[in-house]
Amino acid sequence: RNSIPFEHVDLWVPSFVPPSLDKELGSAPQMAQMGSGANLAAMAQGSDSNDACRLCFAGSATLNVQVVDSSNASTSMTSLASLEEKQQEVHKSVSPLSADEIFNFSLYGDYSEKFSFNVGCGLPGRVFKTGIAAWEQFVSNAPSHMFERRGGAVQFGVKTALGLPIESPNVGRIVLVMYSRHNREKDEELVNRVVKDMRLFNPCPRWKLVVSVSPNNGENQTSLSSAPP
């Protein structure tokens, strides 16, 4: 849709982790404790300026269509071709995803749900830290320290990823990552257009209310995770 050549997308949001727990987790990607990727035990303890920030999985979605690369000599375009002509050319190349391809993306979403990243680590962490979009090709062949979910990319056929920093009024910044089963050449104009369009959504992630019950004295404690500065 809208000439965007990616078939799958997921979202990563910041969550605070107490220093003691963060030392145990380290900087490597970790298996999430809950299905949403959020560490509710850490959030229940509250967060302060010393808490570490991790990027946690917040959901994924898959389109039913894909943009197929059309490289016919008869339809090649010169540098003077208009944007409208380019969009029409891409539109002609749209085809549906097969049931197996949709299922593989669904499995990749389940796989990604098990990860979280420190700021600066992994594609979501790097984009969150720099605030700069990152277009990465051949992720299934990338070193594991550059794309930690490489195993899933190989298994489920993911080849290109585009990480986008999206400013949010209540959490500061979230990261949107798009994926394709094709090797997509970087398109700077597309990146700028998508970032601009995403800002119009003004995304506001909601925090979960956590109630902890002490087995010793029966006292209840209620807390909300605070937003990053």
Tab-separated table of N, CA, C and O in Angstrom, residues 11-16 51-57 116-134 136 149 162-177 205 207 226-229:
chain	number	residue	atom	x	y	z
A	11	LEU	N	6.595	-3.054	16.340
A	11	LEU	CA	6.761	-1.826	17.109
A	11	LEU	C	7.535	-2.117	18.384
A	11	LEU	O	7.311	-3.144	19.032
A	12	TRP	N	8.443	-1.190	18.755
A	12	TRP	CA	9.272	-1.345	19.949
A	12	TRP	C	9.151	-0.091	20.803
A	12	TRP	O	9.313	1.028	20.307
A	13	VAL	N	8.854	-0.283	22.092
A	13	VAL	CA	8.647	0.847	22.996
A	13	VAL	C	9.605	0.754	24.182
A	13	VAL	O	10.020	-0.340	24.580
A	14	PRO	N	9.977	1.897	24.754
A	14	PRO	CA	10.918	1.892	25.885
A	14	PRO	C	10.252	1.436	27.180
A	14	PRO	O	9.093	1.725	27.441
A	15	SER	N	11.013	0.695	27.982
A	15	SER	CA	10.545	0.249	29.293
A	15	SER	C	11.724	0.287	30.253
A	15	SER	O	12.838	-0.082	29.880
A	16	PHE	N	11.496	0.751	31.487
A	16	PHE	CA	12.572	0.859	32.465
A	16	PHE	C	12.827	-0.468	33.177
A	16	PHE	O	11.904	-1.214	33.476
A	51	ASP	N	17.381	3.901	36.525
A	51	ASP	CA	16.879	2.725	35.837
A	51	ASP	C	17.388	2.674	34.405
A	51	ASP	O	17.528	3.704	33.746
A	52	ALA	N	17.638	1.469	33.920
A	52	ALA	CA	18.067	1.277	32.539
A	52	ALA	C	16.836	1.184	31.655
A	52	ALA	O	15.775	0.744	32.075
A	53	CYS	N	17.006	1.600	30.419
A	53	CYS	CA	15.902	1.582	29.464
A	53	CYS	C	16.125	0.457	28.466
A	53	CYS	O	17.216	0.294	27.926
A	54	ARG	N	15.094	-0.344	28.231
A	54	ARG	CA	15.145	-1.415	27.240
A	54	ARG	C	14.011	-1.234	26.247
A	54	ARG	O	12.929	-0.760	26.600
A	55	LEU	N	14.260	-1.641	25.000
A	55	LEU	CA	13.227	-1.584	23.968
A	55	LEU	C	12.500	-2.921	23.959
A	55	LEU	O	13.116	-3.971	23.786
A	56	CYS	N	11.189	-2.877	24.186
A	56	CYS	CA	10.386	-4.089	24.287
A	56	CYS	C	9.379	-4.188	23.155
A	56	CYS	O	8.857	-3.179	22.671
A	57	PHE	N	9.111	-5.400	22.747
A	57	PHE	CA	8.178	-5.692	21.668
A	57	PHE	C	6.770	-5.239	22.037
A	57	PHE	O	6.294	-5.497	23.131
A	116	SER	N	14.047	-8.426	23.739
A	116	SER	CA	14.085	-7.023	24.149
A	116	SER	C	15.528	-6.561	24.004
A	116	SER	O	16.452	-7.377	24.013
A	117	PHE	N	15.743	-5.246	23.854
A	117	PHE	CA	17.073	-4.733	23.546
A	117	PHE	C	17.437	-3.538	24.418
A	117	PHE	O	16.593	-2.681	24.683
A	118	ASN	N	18.685	-3.497	24.854
A	118	ASN	CA	19.195	-2.293	25.494
A	118	ASN	C	19.302	-1.171	24.471
A	118	ASN	O	19.429	-1.423	23.262
A	119	VAL	N	19.283	0.050	24.953
A	119	VAL	CA	19.469	1.203	24.071
A	119	VAL	C	20.834	1.090	23.391
A	119	VAL	O	21.853	0.890	24.050
A	120	GLY	N	20.853	1.192	22.072
A	120	GLY	CA	22.093	1.085	21.311
A	120	GLY	C	22.383	-0.312	20.813
A	120	GLY	O	23.317	-0.504	20.036
A	121	CYS	N	21.598	-1.308	21.251
A	121	CYS	CA	21.823	-2.701	20.848
A	121	CYS	C	20.692	-3.183	19.946
A	121	CYS	O	19.528	-2.888	20.204
A	122	GLY	N	21.050	-3.944	18.918
A	122	GLY	CA	20.043	-4.426	17.990
A	122	GLY	C	19.528	-3.285	17.129
A	122	GLY	O	19.758	-2.105	17.409
A	123	LEU	N	18.823	-3.612	16.076
A	123	LEU	CA	18.278	-2.575	15.201
A	123	LEU	C	17.344	-1.622	15.940
A	123	LEU	O	17.491	-0.397	15.824
A	124	PRO	N	16.371	-2.115	16.746
A	124	PRO	CA	15.521	-1.185	17.484
A	124	PRO	C	16.308	-0.289	18.444
A	124	PRO	O	16.045	0.909	18.545
A	125	GLY	N	17.297	-0.874	19.144
A	125	GLY	CA	18.080	-0.098	20.106
A	125	GLY	C	18.937	0.962	19.446
A	125	GLY	O	19.107	2.065	19.982
A	126	ARG	N	19.516	0.641	18.282
A	126	ARG	CA	20.352	1.619	17.570
A	126	ARG	C	19.522	2.791	17.052
A	126	ARG	O	19.931	3.952	17.151
A	127	VAL	N	18.364	2.480	16.492
A	127	VAL	CA	17.499	3.542	15.974
A	127	VAL	C	16.975	4.409	17.109
A	127	VAL	O	16.899	5.634	16.994
A	128	PHE	N	16.635	3.777	18.239
A	128	PHE	CA	16.147	4.541	19.392
A	128	PHE	C	17.223	5.496	19.906
A	128	PHE	O	16.940	6.646	20.251
A	129	LYS	N	18.456	5.026	19.955
A	129	LYS	CA	19.541	5.840	20.499
A	129	LYS	C	19.910	7.009	19.590
A	129	LYS	O	20.086	8.136	20.058
A	130	THR	N	20.019	6.753	18.293
A	130	THR	CA	20.489	7.787	17.362
A	130	THR	C	19.378	8.693	16.862
A	130	THR	O	19.625	9.836	16.485
A	131	GLY	N	18.150	8.179	16.842
A	131	GLY	CA	17.067	8.960	16.260
A	131	GLY	C	17.158	9.044	14.749
A	131	GLY	O	16.519	9.896	14.131
A	132	ILE	N	17.939	8.137	14.142
A	132	ILE	CA	18.147	8.142	12.694
A	132	ILE	C	17.629	6.823	12.114
A	132	ILE	O	17.901	5.750	12.652
A	133	ALA	N	16.893	6.928	11.013
A	133	ALA	CA	16.371	5.729	10.362
A	133	ALA	C	17.517	4.863	9.852
A	133	ALA	O	18.566	5.365	9.439
A	134	ALA	N	17.325	3.534	9.885
A	134	ALA	CA	18.358	2.596	9.440
A	134	ALA	C	17.736	1.594	8.467
A	134	ALA	O	16.790	0.885	8.822
A	136	GLU	N	18.557	-1.688	6.440
A	136	GLU	CA	19.539	-2.767	6.440
A	136	GLU	C	19.112	-3.891	5.499
A	136	GLU	O	18.019	-4.437	5.641
A	149	ARG	N	18.352	-10.991	15.565
A	149	ARG	CA	17.284	-11.918	15.172
A	149	ARG	C	17.570	-12.562	13.821
A	149	ARG	O	16.654	-12.966	13.110
A	162	LEU	N	13.835	-2.038	7.837
A	162	LEU	CA	13.918	-0.577	7.909
A	162	LEU	C	13.431	-0.127	9.271
A	162	LEU	O	12.264	-0.308	9.622
A	163	GLY	N	14.344	0.427	10.093
A	163	GLY	CA	13.993	0.930	11.411
A	163	GLY	C	13.734	2.425	11.364
A	163	GLY	O	14.552	3.181	10.836
A	164	LEU	N	12.605	2.852	11.920
A	164	LEU	CA	12.208	4.264	11.872
A	164	LEU	C	11.978	4.815	13.273
A	164	LEU	O	11.211	4.225	14.051
A	165	PRO	N	12.630	5.934	13.630
A	165	PRO	CA	12.360	6.566	14.922
A	165	PRO	C	11.093	7.405	14.826
A	165	PRO	O	10.954	8.231	13.931
A	166	ILE	N	10.154	7.167	15.716
A	166	ILE	CA	8.892	7.898	15.712
A	166	ILE	C	8.753	8.634	17.044
A	166	ILE	O	8.750	8.004	18.105
A	167	GLU	N	8.670	9.946	16.977
A	167	GLU	CA	8.538	10.731	18.202
A	167	GLU	C	7.134	10.566	18.780
A	167	GLU	O	6.147	10.562	18.051
A	168	SER	N	7.095	10.406	20.105
A	168	SER	CA	5.824	10.213	20.799
A	168	SER	C	5.692	11.242	21.916
A	168	SER	O	6.647	11.483	22.649
A	169	PRO	N	4.533	11.864	22.062
A	169	PRO	CA	4.372	12.902	23.086
A	169	PRO	C	4.450	12.402	24.514
A	169	PRO	O	4.755	13.169	25.419
A	170	ASN	N	4.184	11.105	24.754
A	170	ASN	CA	4.179	10.646	26.142
A	170	ASN	C	5.344	9.732	26.514
A	170	ASN	O	5.600	9.522	27.692
A	171	VAL	N	6.085	9.191	25.543
A	171	VAL	CA	7.246	8.367	25.896
A	171	VAL	C	8.529	8.855	25.236
A	171	VAL	O	9.586	8.265	25.416
A	172	GLY	N	8.445	9.933	24.495
A	172	GLY	CA	9.638	10.512	23.876
A	172	GLY	C	9.918	9.953	22.497
A	172	GLY	O	9.923	10.667	21.503
A	173	ARG	N	10.133	8.635	22.397
A	173	ARG	CA	10.448	8.029	21.105
A	173	ARG	C	10.111	6.539	21.129
A	173	ARG	O	10.361	5.849	22.121
A	174	ILE	N	9.532	6.062	20.055
A	174	ILE	CA	9.324	4.638	19.854
A	174	ILE	C	9.966	4.265	18.516
A	174	ILE	O	10.374	5.147	17.753
A	175	VAL	N	10.090	2.982	18.249
A	175	VAL	CA	10.747	2.540	17.018
A	175	VAL	C	9.816	1.619	16.240
A	175	VAL	O	9.293	0.640	16.781
A	176	LEU	N	9.613	1.970	14.986
A	176	LEU	CA	8.821	1.157	14.070
A	176	LEU	C	9.785	0.470	13.103
A	176	LEU	O	10.637	1.122	12.514
A	177	VAL	N	9.677	-0.847	12.967
A	177	VAL	CA	10.560	-1.582	12.066
A	177	VAL	C	9.724	-2.294	11.012
A	177	VAL	O	8.769	-3.004	11.339
A	205	PRO	N	1.741	5.368	23.277
A	205	PRO	CA	1.619	4.047	23.931
A	205	PRO	C	0.999	4.188	25.315
A	205	PRO	O	1.254	5.149	26.032
A	207	TRP	N	0.418	2.822	29.211
A	207	TRP	CA	1.132	2.072	30.242
A	207	TRP	C	0.180	1.111	30.937
A	207	TRP	O	-1.008	1.378	31.081
A	226	SER	N	6.757	4.875	34.631
A	226	SER	CA	6.863	6.256	34.188
A	226	SER	C	7.511	6.346	32.836
A	226	SER	O	8.261	5.481	32.417
A	227	ALA	N	7.211	7.440	32.121
A	227	ALA	CA	7.737	7.624	30.781
A	227	ALA	C	9.197	8.079	30.828
A	227	ALA	O	9.618	8.722	31.790
A	228	PRO	N	9.975	7.757	29.786
A	228	PRO	CA	11.372	8.222	29.725
A	228	PRO	C	11.415	9.733	29.684
A	228	PRO	O	10.456	10.369	29.252
A	229	PRO	N	12.549	10.347	30.096
A	229	PRO	CA	12.628	11.813	30.076
A	229	PRO	C	12.623	12.315	28.653
A	229	PRO	O	13.018	11.633	27.738
